[in-house]
Coordinates of C-alpha atoms and ligand atoms in Angstrom, one line a residue:
X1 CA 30.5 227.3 71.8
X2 CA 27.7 227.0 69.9
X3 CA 27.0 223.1 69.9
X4 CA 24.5 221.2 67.5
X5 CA 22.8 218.8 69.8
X6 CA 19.7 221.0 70.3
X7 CA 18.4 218.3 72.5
X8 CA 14.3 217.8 72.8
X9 CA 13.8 221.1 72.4
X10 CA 10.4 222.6 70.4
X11 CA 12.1 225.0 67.9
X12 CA 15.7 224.9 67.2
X13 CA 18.0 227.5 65.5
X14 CA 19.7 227.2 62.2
X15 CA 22.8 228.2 63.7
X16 CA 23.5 225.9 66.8
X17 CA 22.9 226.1 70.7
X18 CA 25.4 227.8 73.3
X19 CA 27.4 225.1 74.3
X20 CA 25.9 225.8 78.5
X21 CA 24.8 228.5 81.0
X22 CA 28.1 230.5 81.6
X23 CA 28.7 230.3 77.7
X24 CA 25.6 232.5 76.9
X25 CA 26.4 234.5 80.4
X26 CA 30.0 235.0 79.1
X27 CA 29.0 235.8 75.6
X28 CA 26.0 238.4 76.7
X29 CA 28.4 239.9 79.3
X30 CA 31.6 240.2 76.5
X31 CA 28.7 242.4 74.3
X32 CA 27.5 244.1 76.9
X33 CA 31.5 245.4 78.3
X34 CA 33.0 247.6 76.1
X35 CA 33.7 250.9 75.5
X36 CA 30.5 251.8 76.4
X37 CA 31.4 251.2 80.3
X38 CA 35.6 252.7 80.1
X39 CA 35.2 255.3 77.2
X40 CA 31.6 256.3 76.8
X41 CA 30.0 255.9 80.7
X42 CA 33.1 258.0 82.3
X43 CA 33.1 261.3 79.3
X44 CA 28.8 261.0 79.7
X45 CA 28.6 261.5 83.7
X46 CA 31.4 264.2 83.0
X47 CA 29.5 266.1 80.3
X48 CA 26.1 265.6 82.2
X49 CA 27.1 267.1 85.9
X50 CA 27.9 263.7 86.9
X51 CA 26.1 262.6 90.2
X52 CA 22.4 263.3 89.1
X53 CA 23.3 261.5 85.4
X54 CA 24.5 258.5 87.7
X55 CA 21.9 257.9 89.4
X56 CA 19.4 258.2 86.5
X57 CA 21.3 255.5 84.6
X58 CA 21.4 253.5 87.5
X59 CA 17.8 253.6 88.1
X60 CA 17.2 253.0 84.2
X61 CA 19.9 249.9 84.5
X62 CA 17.6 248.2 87.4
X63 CA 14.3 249.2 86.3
X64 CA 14.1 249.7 82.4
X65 CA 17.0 247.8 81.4
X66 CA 16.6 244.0 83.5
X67 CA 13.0 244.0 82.5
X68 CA 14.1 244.7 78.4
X69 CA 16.9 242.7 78.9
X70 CA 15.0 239.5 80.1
X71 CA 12.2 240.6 77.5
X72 CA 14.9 240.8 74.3
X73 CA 15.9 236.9 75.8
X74 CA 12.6 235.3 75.8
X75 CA 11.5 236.3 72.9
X76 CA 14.8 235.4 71.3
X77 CA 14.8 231.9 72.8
X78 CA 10.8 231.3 71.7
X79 CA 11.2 232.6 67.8
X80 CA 14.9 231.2 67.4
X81 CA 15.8 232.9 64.7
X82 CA 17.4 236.5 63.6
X83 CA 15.5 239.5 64.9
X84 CA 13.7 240.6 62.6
X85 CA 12.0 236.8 61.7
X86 CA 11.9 236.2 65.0
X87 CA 9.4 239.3 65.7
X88 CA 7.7 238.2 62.8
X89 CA 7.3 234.7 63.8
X90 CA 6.1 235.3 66.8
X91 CA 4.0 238.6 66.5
X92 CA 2.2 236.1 64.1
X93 CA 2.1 233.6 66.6
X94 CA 0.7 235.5 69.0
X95 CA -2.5 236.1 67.2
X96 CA -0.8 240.2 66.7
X97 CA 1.2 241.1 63.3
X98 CA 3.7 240.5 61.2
X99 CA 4.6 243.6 61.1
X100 CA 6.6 243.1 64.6
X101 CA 9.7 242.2 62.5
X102 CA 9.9 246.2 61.9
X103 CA 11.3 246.4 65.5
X104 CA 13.9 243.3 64.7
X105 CA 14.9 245.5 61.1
X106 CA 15.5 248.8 63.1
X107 CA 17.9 246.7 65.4
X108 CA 19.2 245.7 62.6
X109 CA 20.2 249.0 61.4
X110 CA 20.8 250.0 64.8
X111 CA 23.8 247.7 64.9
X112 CA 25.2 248.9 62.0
X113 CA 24.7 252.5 62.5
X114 CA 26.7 252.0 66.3
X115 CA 29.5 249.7 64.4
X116 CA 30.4 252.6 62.5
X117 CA 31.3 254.6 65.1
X118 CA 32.2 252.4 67.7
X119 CA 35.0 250.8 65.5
X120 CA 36.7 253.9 64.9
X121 CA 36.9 254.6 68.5
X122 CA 38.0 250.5 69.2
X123 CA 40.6 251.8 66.2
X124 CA 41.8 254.8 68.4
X125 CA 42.5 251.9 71.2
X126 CA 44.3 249.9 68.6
X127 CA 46.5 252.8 67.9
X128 CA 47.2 253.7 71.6
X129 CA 48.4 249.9 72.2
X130 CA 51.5 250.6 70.4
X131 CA 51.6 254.3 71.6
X132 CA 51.8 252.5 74.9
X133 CA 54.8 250.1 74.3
X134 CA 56.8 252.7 73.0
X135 CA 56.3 254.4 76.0
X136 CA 55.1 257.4 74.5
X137 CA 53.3 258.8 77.7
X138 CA 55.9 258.0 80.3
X139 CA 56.3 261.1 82.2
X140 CA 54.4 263.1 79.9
X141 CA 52.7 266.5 81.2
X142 CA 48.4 267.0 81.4
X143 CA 49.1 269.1 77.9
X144 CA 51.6 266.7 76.3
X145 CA 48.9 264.0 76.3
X146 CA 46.5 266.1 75.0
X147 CA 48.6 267.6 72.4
X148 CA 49.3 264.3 71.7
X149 CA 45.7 263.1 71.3
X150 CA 44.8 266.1 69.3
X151 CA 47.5 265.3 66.5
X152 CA 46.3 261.9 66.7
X153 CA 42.4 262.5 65.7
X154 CA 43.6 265.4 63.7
X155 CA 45.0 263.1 61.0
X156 CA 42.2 261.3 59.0
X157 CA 44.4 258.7 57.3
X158 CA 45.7 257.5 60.5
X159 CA 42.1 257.6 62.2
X160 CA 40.6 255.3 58.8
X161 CA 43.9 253.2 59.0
X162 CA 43.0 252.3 62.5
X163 CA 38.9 251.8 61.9
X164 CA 39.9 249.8 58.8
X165 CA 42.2 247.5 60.6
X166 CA 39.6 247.3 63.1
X167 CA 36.9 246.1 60.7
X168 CA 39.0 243.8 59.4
X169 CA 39.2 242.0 62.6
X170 CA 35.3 241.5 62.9
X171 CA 34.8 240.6 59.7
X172 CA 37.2 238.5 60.5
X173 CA 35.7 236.5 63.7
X174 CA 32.3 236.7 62.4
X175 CA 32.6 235.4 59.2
X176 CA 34.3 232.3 60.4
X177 CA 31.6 231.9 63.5
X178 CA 31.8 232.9 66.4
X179 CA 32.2 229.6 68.4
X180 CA 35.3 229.2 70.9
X181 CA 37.0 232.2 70.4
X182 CA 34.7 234.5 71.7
X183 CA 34.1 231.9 74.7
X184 CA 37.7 231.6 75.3
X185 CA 38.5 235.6 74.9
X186 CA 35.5 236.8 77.6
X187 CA 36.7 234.2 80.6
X188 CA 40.1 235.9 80.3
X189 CA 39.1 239.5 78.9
X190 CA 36.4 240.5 81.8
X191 CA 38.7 239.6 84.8
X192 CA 41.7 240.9 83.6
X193 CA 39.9 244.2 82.8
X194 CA 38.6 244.2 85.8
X195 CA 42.0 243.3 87.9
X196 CA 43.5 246.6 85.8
X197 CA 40.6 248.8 86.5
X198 CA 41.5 248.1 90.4
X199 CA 44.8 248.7 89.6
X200 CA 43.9 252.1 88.1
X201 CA 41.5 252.4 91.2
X202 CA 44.3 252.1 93.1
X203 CA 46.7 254.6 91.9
X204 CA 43.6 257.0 91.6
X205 CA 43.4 256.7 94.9
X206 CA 46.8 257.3 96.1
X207 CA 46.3 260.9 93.7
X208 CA 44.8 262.2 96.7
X209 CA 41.4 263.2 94.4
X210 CA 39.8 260.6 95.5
X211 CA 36.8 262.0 97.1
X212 CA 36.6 264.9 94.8
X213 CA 35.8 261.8 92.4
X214 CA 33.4 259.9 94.7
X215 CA 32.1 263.3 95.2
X216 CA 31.6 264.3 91.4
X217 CA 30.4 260.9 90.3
X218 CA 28.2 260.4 93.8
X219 CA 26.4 263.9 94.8
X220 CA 23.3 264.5 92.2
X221 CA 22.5 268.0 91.4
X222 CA 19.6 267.9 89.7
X223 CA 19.5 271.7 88.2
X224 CA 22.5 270.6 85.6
X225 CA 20.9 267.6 84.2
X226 CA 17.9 268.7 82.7
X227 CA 15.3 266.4 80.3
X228 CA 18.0 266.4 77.7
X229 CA 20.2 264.7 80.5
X230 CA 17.6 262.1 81.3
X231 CA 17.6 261.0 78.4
X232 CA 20.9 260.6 77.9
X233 CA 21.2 258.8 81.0
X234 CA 18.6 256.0 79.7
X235 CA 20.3 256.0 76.1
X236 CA 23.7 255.3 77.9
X237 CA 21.8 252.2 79.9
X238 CA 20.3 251.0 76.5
X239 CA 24.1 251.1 75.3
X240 CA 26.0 249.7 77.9
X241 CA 23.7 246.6 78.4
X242 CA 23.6 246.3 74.4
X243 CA 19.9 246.1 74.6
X244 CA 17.1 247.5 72.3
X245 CA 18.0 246.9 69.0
X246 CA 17.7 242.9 69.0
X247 CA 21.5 241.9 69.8
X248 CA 20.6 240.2 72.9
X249 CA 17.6 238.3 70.8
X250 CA 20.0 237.3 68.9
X251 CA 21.8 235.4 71.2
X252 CA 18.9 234.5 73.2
X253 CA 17.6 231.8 70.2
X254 CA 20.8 230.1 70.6
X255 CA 20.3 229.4 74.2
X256 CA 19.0 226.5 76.0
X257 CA 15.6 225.4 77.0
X258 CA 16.3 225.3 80.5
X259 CA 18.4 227.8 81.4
X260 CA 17.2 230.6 83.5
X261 CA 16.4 233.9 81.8
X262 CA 16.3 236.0 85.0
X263 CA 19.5 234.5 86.8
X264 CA 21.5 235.4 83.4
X265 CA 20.2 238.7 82.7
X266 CA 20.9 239.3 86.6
X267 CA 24.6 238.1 86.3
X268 CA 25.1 239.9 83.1
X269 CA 23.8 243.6 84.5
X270 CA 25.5 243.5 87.5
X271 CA 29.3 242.7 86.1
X272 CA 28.3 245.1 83.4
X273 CA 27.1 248.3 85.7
X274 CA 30.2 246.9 88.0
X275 CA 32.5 247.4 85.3
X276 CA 31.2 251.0 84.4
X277 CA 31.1 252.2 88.6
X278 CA 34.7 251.1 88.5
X279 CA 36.1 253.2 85.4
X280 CA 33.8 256.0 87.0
X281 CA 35.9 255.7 90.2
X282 CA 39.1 255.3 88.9
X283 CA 38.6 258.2 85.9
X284 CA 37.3 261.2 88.1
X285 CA 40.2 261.4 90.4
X286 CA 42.4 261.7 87.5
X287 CA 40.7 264.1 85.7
X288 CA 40.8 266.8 89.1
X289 CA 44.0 265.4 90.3
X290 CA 45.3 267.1 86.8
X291 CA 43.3 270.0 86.5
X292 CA 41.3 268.7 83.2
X293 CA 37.9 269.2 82.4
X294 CA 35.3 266.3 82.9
X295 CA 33.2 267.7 80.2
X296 CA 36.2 266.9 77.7
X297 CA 34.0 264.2 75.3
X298 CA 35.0 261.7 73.6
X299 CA 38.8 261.9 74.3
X300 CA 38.8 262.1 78.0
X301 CA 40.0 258.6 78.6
X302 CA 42.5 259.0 75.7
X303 CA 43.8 261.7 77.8
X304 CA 43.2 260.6 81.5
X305 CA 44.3 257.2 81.6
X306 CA 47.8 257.5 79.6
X307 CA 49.2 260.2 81.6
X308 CA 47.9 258.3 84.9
X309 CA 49.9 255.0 83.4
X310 CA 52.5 258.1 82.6
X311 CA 53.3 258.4 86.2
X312 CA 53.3 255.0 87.8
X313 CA 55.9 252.2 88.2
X314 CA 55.7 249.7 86.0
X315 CA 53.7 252.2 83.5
X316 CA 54.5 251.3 80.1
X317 CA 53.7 247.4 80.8
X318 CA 50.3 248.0 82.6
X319 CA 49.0 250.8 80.0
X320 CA 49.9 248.2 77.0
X321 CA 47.9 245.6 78.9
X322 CA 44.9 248.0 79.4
X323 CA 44.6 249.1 75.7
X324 CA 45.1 245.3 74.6
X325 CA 42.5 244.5 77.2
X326 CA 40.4 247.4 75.9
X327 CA 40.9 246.4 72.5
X328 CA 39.6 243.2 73.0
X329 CA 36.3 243.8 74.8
X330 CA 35.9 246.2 71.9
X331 CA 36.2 243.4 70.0
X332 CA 33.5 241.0 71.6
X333 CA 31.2 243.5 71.9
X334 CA 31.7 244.7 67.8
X335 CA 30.8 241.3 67.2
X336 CA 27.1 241.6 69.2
X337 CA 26.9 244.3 66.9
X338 CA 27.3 242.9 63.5
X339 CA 25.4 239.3 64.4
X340 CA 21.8 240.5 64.0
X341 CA 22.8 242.0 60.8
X342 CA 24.7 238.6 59.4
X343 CA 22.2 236.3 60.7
X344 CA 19.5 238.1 59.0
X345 CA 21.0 238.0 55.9
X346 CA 22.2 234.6 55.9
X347 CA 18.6 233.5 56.9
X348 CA 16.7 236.1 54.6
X349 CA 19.1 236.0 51.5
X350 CA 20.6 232.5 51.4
X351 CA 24.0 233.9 51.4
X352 CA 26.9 232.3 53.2
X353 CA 28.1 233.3 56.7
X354 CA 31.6 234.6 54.9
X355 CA 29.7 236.4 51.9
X356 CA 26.9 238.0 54.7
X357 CA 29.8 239.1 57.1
X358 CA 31.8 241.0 54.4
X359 CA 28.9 242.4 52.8
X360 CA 27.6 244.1 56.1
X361 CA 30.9 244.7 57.4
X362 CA 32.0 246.7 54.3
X363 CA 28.9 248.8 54.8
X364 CA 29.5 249.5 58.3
X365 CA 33.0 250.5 57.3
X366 CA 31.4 252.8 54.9
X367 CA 29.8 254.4 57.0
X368 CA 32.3 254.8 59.7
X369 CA 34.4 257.3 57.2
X370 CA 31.6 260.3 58.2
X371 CA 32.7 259.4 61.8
X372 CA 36.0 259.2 60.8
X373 CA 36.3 262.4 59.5
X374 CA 34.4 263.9 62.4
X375 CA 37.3 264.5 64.3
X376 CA 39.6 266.3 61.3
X377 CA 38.7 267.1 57.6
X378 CA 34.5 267.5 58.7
X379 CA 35.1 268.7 62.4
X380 CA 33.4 271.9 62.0
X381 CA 30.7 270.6 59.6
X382 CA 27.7 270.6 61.9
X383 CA 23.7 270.1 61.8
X384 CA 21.6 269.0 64.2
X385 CA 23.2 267.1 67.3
X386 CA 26.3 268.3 66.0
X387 CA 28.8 266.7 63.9
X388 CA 28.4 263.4 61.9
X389 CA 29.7 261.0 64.7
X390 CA 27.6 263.1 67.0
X391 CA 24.2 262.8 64.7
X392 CA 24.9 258.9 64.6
X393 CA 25.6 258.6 67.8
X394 CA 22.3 260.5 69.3
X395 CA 20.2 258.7 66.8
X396 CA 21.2 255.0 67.7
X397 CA 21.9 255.6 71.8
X398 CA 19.0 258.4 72.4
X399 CA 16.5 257.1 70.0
X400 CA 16.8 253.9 68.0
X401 CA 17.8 251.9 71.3
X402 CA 15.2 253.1 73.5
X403 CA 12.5 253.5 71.0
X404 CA 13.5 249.9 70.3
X405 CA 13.1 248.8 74.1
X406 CA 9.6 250.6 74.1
X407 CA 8.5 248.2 71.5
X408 CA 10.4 245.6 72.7
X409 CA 8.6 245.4 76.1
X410 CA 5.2 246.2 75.1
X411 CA 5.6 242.9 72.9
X412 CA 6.8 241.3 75.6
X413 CA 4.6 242.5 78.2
X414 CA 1.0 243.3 76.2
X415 CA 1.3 240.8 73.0
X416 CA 2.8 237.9 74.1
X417 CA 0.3 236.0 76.0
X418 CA 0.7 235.1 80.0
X419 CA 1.0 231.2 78.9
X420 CA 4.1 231.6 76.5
X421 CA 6.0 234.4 79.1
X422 CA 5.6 232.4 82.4
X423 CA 6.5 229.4 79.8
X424 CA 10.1 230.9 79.1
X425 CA 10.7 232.9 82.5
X426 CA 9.7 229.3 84.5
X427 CA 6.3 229.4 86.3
X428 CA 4.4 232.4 87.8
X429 CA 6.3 233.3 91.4
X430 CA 6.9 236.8 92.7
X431 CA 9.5 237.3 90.3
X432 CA 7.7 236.4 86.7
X433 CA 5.3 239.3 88.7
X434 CA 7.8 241.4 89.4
X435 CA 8.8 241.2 85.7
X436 CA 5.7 241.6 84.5
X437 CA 4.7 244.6 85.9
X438 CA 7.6 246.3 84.8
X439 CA 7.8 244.5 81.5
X440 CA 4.1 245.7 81.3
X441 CA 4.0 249.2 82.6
X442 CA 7.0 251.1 84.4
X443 CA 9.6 250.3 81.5
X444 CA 7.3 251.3 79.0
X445 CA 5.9 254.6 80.6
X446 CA 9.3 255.4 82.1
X447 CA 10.4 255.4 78.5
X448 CA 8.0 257.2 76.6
X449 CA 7.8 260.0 79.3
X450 CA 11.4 260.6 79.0
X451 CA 11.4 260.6 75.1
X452 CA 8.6 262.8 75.0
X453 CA 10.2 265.1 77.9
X454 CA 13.0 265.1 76.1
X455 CA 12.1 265.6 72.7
X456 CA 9.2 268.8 73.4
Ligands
LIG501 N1 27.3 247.4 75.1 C1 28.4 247.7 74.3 C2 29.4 248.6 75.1 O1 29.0 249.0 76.2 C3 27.9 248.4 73.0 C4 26.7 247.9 72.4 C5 25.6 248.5 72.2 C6 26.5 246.6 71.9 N2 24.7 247.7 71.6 C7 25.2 246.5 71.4 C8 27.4 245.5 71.8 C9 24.7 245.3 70.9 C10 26.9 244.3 71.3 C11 25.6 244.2 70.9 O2 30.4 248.8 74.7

């Protein structure tokens, strides 16, 4: 995917050009779905009161996240190289300071820090492919499947088995490039998902729950979310669109000149906030329908989904093709995670791709074991947010990622002069202003007054 002919262009990157528009479009949109839209957006909403955190996050999506998300791609394409050199680069450029390339190395660690737990959970997917084909949940009772996920977390060598295995498979794709495979896996990944989810929208619907969902996920009740929700409702639009720690940047240097910044970062948030809406709809009447509790965490789609698949025709086949399908956008979006990482050290430290891939994939496994073991051995080991997963997890979604779009969009917005912005976005209509004052002001103020509501 990533040709060589860079063309006429001013700067080129060391690693290639996406091959054309809907390669970068299909690339952005396989890191941005994942399990941030089926496991993390539906057990949020749930655990936040649901209607009031939905609409946050969708105001965040449209008015925080397109401006950062067009920001992260402009600079990306103008420095053309890894995050943190790009920042650099161009913070130099700009007549500001080098010191920019401290927002590219906290998106750095960012990515790392969200590998380690998000491969774990893509391992508990992994696991639950196989406990699908062997029809494990067919017919199974509300308690069965819970039960059943329970053991499951409850046994640390199985949970590291899976998270290794898991690993592997990014290390894996990265090291040899990411090229065709990726390409090849979105175009089929994102509609199948998406023909499932309807599929699962459809039996939700026959539950007879349906409006208890719609009405859960659609009727905002203010007095349950609180500053602390807020937040989490930004965090989650941070996550979902993979923005704020430099991923998108990263792909952004590898596209071309002429492509348009807005049109893709349009395409990309609506299939993405799509995607999320859907798994919403199709989770909520599931969870009444069986009398569980929305506020469940981290399991609930462990638990929802399997005994849904449980009762339908055809079950078995369509629940193995949902956890393969889940498995797999998983997969794309790990590898978002791990590129600004490898192509900083490949750049920086003169390693190959191969040596830089395994080197910051075995770290990232490393650190996975505290989430790991957050579920079993260290489940009642607790400090601040809770336990280790939940400490990593706050940290990266709630305040690395947005902290990271703060900076991101003042750069864009205050340092980067008009000339090189309206340059990359393409002339100076009602949309580059329409960008700009949000790039400029409501994105950054939205942000900082919900970190500092949040936080005093
Ligand atoms: N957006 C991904 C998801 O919803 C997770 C993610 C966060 C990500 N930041 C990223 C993926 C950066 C790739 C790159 O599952």
């Amino acid at each position: 995917m990533l040709s060589n002919l860079a063309g006429d262009e001013k700067r080129t990157s060391l690693h290639g050009h996406w091959s054309s528009r809907m390669a970068f479009i299909l690339a952005v949109t396989g890191s941005a779905v994942g399990l941030g839209n089926i496991w993390k957006f539906p057990y949020m909403a749930g655990q936040n009161g649901g209607g009031a955190f939905v609409l946050v996050y969708l105001v965040c999506v449209v008015v925080i996240g397109m401006p950062v998300m067009m920001s992260e791609i402009l600079i990306g394409r103008r420095g053309r190289r890894n995050p943190v050199a790009t920042m650099e680069l161009l913070g130099r450029e700009e007549g500001s300071s080098v010191h920019w390339r401290v927002v590219g190395a906290m998106g750095v660690l960012a990515g790392i820090l969200i590998l380690s737990y998000y491969s774990m959970i893509a391992g508990w997917t992994l696991a639950y492919i196989g406990k699908s084909a062997s029809s494990s949940f067919a017919g199974a009772s509300a308690t069965a499947v819970a039960a059943h996920f329970g053991e499951f977390v409850g046994d640390w060598k199985t949970v590291v088995f899976w998270h290794t295995i898991f690993m592997s498979l990014c290390v894996f794709v990265v090291a040899r490039g990411v090229e065709r495979g990726l390409e090849q896996a979105v175009r089929f990944m994102v509609p199948a998902l998406l023909i499932l989810m309807l599929v699962l929208l459809g039996y939700s619907i026959s539950t007879g729950f349906f409006s208890q969902g719609v009405a859960f996920m659609f009727t905002a009740d203010f007095d349950k979310l609180g500053w602390g929700g807020v937040l989490a409702a930004l965090g989650q639009a941070f996550f979902t669109l993979s923005i704020g720690m430099g991923a998108i940047m990263a792909y952004g240097a590898y596209l071309p000149e002429e492509t348009s910044i807005t049109g893709s970062a349009a395409a990309v948030v609506t299939a993405d906030t799509s995607i999320a809406i859907l798994a919403g709809l199709a989770i909520f009447p599931l969870v009444f329908a069986n009398g569980l509790d929305p506020a469940e965490g981290p399991g609930l789609v462990f638990q929802t989904l399997p005994l849904a698949f449980g009762q339908m025709p055809g079950g078995v086949f369509f629940s193995t093709i949902f956890f393969v399908l889940l498995a797999f956008a998983a997969w794309t979006s790990a590898i978002g995670l791990m590129e600004p990482g490898v192509a900083f050290i490949v750049e920086q430290y003169h390693r190959t791709r191969a040596q830089a891939t395994i080197i910051v994939g075995g770290l990232i496994w490393f650190i996975g074991l505290g989430s790991a073991l957050s579920f079993n051995v260290l489940k009642d080991t607790k400090f601040l947010a809770g336990t280790f997963f939940d400490n990593v997890d706050y940290l990266t979604s709630n305040i690395m990622l947005p902290l990271g779009g703060l900076l991101i969009t003042i750069f864009a917005g205050w340092v980067m002069c008009r000339n090189s912005t309206s340059d990359e976005l393409g002339g100076s209509g009602s949309l580059y202003s329409a960008w700009r004052i949000l790039a400029r002001f409501i994105a950054p103020i939205g942000i900082l007054f919900v970190l500092i509501n949040a936080v005093t």
